[in-house]
PDB file of C-alpha atoms and ligand atoms in Angstrom:
ATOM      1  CA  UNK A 202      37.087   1.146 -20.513  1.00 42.00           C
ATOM      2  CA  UNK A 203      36.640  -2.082 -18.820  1.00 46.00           C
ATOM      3  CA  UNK A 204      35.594  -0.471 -15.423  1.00 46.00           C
ATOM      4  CA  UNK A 205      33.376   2.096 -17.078  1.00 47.00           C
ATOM      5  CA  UNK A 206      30.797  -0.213 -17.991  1.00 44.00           C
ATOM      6  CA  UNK A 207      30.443  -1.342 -14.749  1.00 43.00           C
ATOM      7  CA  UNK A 208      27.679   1.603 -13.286  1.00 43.00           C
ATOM      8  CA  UNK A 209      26.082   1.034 -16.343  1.00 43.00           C
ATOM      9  CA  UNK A 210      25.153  -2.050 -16.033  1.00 41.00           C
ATOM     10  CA  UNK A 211      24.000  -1.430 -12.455  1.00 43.00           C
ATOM     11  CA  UNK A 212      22.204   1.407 -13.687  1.00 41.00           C
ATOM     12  CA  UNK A 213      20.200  -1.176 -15.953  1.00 42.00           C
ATOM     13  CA  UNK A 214      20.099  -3.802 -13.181  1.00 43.00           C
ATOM     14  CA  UNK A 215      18.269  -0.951 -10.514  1.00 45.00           C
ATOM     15  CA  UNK A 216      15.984   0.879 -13.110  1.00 47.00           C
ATOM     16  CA  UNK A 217      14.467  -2.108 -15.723  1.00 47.00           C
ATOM     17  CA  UNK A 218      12.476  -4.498 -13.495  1.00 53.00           C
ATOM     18  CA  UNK A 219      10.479  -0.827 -12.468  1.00 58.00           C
ATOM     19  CA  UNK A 220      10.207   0.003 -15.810  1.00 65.00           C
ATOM     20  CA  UNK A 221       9.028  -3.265 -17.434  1.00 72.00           C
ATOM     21  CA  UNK A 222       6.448  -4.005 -14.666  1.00 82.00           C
ATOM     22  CA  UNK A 223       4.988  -0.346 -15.422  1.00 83.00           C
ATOM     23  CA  UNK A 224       4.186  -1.639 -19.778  1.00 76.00           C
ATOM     24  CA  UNK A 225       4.132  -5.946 -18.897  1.00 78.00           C
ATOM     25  CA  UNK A 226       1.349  -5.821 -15.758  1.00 87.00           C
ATOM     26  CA  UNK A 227      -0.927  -3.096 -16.383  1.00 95.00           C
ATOM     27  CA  UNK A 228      -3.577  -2.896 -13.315  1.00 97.00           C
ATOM     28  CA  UNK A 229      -3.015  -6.235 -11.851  1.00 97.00           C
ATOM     29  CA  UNK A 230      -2.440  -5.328  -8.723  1.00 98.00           C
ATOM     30  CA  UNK A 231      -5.321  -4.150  -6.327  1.00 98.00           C
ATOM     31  CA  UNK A 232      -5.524  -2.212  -2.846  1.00 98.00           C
ATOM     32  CA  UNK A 233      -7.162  -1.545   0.290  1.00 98.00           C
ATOM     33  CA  UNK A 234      -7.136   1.111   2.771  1.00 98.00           C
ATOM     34  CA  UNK A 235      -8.138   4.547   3.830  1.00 98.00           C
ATOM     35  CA  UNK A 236      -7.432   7.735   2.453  1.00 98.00           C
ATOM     36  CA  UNK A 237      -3.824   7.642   3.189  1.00 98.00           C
ATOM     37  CA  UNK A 238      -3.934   4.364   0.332  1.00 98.00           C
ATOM     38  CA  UNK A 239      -5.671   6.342  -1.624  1.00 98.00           C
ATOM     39  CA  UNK A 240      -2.595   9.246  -1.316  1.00 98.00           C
ATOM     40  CA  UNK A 241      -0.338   6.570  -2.343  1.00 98.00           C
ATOM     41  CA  UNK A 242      -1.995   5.970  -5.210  1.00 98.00           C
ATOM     42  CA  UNK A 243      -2.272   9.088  -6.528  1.00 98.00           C
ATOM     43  CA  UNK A 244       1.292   9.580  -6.221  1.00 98.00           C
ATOM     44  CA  UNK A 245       1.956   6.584  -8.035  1.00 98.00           C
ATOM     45  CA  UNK A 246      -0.412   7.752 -10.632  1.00 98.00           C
ATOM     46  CA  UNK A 247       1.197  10.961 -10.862  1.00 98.00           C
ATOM     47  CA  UNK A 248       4.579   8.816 -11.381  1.00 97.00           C
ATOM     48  CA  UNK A 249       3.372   6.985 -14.248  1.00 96.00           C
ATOM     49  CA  UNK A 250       2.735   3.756 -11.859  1.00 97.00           C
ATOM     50  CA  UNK A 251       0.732   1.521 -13.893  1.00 96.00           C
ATOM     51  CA  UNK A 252       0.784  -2.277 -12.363  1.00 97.00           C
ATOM     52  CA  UNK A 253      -0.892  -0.550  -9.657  1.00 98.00           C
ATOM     53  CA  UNK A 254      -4.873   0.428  -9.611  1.00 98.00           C
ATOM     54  CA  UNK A 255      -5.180   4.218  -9.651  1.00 98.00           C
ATOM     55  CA  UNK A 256      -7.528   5.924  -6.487  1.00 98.00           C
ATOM     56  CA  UNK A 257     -11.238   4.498  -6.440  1.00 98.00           C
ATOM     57  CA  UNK A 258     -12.387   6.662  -3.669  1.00 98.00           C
ATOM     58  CA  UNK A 259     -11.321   4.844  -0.387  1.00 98.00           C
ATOM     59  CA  UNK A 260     -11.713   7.587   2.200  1.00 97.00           C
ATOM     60  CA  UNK A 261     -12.054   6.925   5.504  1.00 97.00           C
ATOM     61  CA  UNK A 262     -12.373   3.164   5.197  1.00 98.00           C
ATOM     62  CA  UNK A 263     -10.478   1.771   7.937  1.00 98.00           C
ATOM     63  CA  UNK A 264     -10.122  -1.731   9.015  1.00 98.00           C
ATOM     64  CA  UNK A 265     -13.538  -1.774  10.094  1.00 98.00           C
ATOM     65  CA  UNK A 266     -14.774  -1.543   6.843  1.00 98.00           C
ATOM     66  CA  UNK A 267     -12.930  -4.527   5.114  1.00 98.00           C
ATOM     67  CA  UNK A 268     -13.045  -6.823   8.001  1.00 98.00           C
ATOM     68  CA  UNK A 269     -16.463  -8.699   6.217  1.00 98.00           C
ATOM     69  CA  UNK A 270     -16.002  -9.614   2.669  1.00 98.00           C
ATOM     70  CA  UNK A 271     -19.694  -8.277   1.764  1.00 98.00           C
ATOM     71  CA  UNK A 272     -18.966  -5.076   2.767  1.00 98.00           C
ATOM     72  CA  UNK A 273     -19.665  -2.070   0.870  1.00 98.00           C
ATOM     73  CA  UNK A 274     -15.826  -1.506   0.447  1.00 98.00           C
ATOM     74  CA  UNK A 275     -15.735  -4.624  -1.176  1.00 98.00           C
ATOM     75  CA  UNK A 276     -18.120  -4.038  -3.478  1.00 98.00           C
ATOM     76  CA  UNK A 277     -16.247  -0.654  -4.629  1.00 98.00           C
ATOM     77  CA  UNK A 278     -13.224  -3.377  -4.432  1.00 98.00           C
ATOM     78  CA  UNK A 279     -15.320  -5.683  -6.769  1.00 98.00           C
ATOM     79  CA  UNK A 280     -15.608  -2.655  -8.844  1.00 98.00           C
ATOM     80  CA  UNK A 281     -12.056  -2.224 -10.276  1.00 98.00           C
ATOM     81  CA  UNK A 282     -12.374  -6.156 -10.377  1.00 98.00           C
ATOM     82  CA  UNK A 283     -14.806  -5.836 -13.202  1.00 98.00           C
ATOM     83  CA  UNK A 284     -12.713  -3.242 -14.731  1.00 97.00           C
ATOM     84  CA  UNK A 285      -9.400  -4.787 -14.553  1.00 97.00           C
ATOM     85  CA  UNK A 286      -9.498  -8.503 -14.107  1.00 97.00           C
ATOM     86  CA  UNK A 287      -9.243 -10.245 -10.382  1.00 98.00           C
ATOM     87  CA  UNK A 288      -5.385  -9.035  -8.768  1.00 98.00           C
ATOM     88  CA  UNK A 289      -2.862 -10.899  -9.097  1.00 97.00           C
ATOM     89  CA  UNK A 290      -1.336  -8.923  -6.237  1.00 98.00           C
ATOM     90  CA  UNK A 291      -3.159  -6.900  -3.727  1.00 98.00           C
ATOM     91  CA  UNK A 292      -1.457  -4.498  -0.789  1.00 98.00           C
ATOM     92  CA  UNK A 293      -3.661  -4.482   2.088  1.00 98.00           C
ATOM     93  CA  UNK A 294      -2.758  -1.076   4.042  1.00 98.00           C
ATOM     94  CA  UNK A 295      -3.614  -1.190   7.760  1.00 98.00           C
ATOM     95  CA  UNK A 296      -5.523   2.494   8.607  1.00 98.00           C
ATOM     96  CA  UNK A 297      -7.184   3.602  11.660  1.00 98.00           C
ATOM     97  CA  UNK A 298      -8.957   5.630  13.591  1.00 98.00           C
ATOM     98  CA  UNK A 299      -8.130   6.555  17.193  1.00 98.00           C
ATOM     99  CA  UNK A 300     -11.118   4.354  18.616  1.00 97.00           C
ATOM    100  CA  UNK A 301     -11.325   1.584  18.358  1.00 97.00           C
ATOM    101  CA  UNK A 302      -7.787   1.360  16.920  1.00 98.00           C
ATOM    102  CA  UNK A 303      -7.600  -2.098  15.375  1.00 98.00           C
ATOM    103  CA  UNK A 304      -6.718  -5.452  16.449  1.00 98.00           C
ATOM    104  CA  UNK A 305      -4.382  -8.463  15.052  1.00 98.00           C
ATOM    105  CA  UNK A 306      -7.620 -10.929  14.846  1.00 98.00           C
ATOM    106  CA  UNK A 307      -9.209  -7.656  12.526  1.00 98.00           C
ATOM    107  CA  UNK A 308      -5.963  -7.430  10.301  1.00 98.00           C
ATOM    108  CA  UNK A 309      -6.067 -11.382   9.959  1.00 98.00           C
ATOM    109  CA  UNK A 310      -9.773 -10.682   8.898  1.00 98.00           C
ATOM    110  CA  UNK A 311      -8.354  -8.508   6.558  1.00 98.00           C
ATOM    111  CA  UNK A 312      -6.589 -10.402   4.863  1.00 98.00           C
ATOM    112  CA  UNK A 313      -8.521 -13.377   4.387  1.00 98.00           C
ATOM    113  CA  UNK A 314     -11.539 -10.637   2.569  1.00 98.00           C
ATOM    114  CA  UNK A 315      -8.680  -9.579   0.573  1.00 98.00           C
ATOM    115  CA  UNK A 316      -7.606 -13.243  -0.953  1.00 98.00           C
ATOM    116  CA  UNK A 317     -11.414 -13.870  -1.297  1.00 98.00           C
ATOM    117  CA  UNK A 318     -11.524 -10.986  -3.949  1.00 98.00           C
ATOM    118  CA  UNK A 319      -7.897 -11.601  -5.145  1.00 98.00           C
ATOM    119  CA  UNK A 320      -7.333 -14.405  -8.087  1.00 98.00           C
ATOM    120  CA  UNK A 321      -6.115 -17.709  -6.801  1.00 98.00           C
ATOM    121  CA  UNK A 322      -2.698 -17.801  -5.196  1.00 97.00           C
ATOM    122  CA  UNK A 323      -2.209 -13.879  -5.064  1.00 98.00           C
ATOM    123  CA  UNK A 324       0.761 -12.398  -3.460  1.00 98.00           C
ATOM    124  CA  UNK A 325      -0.526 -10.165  -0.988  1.00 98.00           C
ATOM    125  CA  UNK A 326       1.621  -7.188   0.659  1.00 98.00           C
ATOM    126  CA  UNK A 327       0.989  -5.464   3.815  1.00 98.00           C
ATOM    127  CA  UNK A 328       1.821  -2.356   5.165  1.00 98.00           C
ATOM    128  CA  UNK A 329       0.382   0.245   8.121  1.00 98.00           C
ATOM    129  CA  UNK A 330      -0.227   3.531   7.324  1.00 98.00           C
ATOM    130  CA  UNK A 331       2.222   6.693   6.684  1.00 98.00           C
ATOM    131  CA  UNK A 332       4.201   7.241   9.633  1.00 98.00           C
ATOM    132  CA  UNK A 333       5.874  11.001  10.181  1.00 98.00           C
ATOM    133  CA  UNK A 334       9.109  10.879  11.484  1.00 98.00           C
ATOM    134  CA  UNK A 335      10.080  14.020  12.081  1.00 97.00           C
ATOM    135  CA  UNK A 336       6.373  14.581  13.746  1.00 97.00           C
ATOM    136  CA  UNK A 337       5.751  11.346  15.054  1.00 97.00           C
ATOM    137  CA  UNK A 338       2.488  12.392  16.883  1.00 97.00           C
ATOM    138  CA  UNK A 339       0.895  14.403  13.650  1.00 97.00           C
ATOM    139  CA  UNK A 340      -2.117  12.196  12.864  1.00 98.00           C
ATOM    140  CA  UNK A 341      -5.011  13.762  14.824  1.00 96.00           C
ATOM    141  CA  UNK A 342      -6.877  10.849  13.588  1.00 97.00           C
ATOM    142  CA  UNK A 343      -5.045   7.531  14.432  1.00 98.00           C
ATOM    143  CA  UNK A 344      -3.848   9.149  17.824  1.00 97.00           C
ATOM    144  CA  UNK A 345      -0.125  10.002  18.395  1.00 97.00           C
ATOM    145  CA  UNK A 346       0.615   6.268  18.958  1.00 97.00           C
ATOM    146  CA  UNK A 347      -1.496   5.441  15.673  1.00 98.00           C
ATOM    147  CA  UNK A 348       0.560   4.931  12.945  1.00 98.00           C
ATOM    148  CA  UNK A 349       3.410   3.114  14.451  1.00 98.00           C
ATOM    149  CA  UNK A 350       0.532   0.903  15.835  1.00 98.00           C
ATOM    150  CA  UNK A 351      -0.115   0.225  12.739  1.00 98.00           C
ATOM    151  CA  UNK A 352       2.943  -0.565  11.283  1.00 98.00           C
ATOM    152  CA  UNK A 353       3.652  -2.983  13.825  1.00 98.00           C
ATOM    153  CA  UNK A 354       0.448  -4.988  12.911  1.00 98.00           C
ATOM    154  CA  UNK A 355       1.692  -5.384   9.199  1.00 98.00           C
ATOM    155  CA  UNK A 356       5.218  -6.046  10.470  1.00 98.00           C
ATOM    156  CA  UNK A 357       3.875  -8.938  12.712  1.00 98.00           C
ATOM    157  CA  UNK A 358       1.573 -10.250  10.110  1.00 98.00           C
ATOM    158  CA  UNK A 359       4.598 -10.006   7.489  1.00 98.00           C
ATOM    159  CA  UNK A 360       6.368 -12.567   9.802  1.00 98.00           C
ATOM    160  CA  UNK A 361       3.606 -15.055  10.569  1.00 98.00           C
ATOM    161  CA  UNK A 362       4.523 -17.700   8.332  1.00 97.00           C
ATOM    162  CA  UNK A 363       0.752 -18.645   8.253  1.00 97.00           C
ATOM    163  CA  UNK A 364      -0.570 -15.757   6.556  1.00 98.00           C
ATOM    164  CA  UNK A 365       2.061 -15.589   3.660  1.00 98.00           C
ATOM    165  CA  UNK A 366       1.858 -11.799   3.536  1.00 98.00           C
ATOM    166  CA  UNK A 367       4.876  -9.887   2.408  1.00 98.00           C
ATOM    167  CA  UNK A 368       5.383  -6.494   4.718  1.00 98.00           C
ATOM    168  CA  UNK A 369       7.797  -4.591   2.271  1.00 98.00           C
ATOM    169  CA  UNK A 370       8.803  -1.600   4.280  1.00 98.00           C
ATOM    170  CA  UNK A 371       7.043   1.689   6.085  1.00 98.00           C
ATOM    171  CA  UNK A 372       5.664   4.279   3.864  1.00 98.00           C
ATOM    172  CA  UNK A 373       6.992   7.881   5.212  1.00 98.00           C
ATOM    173  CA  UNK A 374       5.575  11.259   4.848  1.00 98.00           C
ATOM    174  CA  UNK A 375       8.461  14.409   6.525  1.00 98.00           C
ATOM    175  CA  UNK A 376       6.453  17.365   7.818  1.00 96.00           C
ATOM    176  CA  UNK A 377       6.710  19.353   4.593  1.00 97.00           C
ATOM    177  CA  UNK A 378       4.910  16.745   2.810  1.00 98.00           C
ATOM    178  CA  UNK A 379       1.400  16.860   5.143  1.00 98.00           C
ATOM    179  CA  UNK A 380      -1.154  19.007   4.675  1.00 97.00           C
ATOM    180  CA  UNK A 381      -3.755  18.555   8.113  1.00 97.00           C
ATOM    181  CA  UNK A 382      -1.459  16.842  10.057  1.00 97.00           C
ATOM    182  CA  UNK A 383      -2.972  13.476   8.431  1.00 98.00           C
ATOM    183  CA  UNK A 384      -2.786  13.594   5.317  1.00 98.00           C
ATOM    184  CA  UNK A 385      -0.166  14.547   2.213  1.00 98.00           C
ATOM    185  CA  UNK A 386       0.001  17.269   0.433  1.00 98.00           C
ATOM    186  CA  UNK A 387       0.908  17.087  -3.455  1.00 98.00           C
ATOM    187  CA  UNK A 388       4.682  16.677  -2.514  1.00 98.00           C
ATOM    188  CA  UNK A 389       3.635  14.021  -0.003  1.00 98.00           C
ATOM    189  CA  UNK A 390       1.909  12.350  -2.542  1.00 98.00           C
ATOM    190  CA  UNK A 391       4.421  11.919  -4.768  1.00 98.00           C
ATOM    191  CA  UNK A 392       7.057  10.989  -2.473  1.00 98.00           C
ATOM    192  CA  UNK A 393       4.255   7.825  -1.363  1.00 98.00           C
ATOM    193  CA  UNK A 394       4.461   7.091  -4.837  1.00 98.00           C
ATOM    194  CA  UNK A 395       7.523   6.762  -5.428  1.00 98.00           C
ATOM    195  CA  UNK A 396       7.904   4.609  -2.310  1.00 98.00           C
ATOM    196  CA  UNK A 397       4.863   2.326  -3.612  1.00 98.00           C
ATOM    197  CA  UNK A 398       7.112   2.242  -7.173  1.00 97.00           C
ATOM    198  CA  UNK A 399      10.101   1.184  -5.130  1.00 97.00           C
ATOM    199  CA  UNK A 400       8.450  -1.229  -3.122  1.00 97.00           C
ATOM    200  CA  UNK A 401       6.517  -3.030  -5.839  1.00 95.00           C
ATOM    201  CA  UNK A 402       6.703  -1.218  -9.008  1.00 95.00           C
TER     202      UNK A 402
HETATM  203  C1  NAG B 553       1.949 -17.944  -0.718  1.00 90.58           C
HETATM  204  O1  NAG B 553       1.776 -16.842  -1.587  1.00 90.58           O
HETATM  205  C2  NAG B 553       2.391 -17.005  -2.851  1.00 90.58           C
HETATM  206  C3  NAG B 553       2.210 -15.706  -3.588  1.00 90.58           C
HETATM  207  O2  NAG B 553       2.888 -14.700  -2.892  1.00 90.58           O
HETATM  208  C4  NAG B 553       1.768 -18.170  -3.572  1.00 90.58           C
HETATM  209  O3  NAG B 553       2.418 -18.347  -4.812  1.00 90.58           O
HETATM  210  C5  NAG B 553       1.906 -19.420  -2.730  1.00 90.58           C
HETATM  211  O4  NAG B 553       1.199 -20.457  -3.353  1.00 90.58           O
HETATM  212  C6  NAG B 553       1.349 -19.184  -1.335  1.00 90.58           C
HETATM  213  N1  NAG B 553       1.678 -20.332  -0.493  1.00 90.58           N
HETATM  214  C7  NAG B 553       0.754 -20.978   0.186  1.00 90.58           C
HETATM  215  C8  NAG B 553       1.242 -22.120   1.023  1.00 90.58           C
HETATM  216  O5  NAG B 553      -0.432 -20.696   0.140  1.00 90.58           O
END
């Protein structure tokens, strides 16, 4: 009887901070990226992710485009803000394009737009984009070296003490989960989502 109780309460222990963050945060926590962020988020969507902002139409924009804090992202950014309140949390995710790539000084850039637009004292995570492993070479449009590129900018910012940027893992997409190489397809999506709920819920 005793010992019975025991993967119950680790049940509770794995499943309830997910769950409460989902009904106790509702939309407090923003995002930038590309398309691939906005795959993420429509897996999360799909898997009742809540804390999270759904997709606000964040195709193709790159580093590039959040490197100023008066872009036109930003503004879309600014957006939500006026829907939901300023973040509390934001997850800056690093996508590129083949050329020009990106560079640390951009993804620095980054971040600093991002806790501009955040509220004061937001946590901010950081991740690259998707990476395939299975088909490490499958996005046409960061290059076959792209993602992991990208990945190992958020992995370097995560550690620079200075920027105080959490990196919480590498999202994943296997090769029945793309759909042009690129990008996921519906299964894809979910299974982003799902690592976006286990990463922050
Ligand atoms: C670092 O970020 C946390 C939120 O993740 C914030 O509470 C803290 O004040 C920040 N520390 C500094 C030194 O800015």
């Amino acid at each position: 009887m005793k010992f019975t109780l025991i993967p119950f309460l680790l049940g509770l222990a794995a499943s309830s901070p997910t769950e409460k963050r989902q009904t106790s945060g509702q939309y407090t926590m923003g995002f930038i990226g590309c398309s691939m962020a906005e795959n993420v988020a429509q897996g999360y969507v799909a898997n009742k992710g809540k804390h999270m902002w759904g997709p606000y139409g964040t195709g193709g924009l790159v580093v590039q485009s959040w490197t100023s804090p008066s872009s036109s992202s930003w503004g879309m950014f600014d957006k939500q803000v006026a829907k939901y309140g300023k973040p509390t949390e934001v997850w800056v995710m690093i996508c590129i394009f083949q050329n020009p790539g990106a560079t640390y000084d951009e993804v620095k850039q980054m971040i600093a737009a991002a806790r501009q637009h955040a509220a004061p004292g937001a946590k901010i995570y950081i991740t690259g984009q998707p990476i395939y492993p299975d088909n490490p070479t499958s996005c046409f449009l960061a290059g076959p070296q792209g993602p992991q590129m990208t990945v190992d900018l958020a992995k370097k910012a995560g550690a620079d003490a200075s920027l105080n940027v959490t990196y919480p893992g590498d999202f994943k997409l296997m090769k029945g989960e793309v759909q042009d190489g690129c990008h996921a397809n519906t299964a894809g999506q979910s299974s982003l989502g799902k690592q976006a709920l286990a990463f922050w819920g």
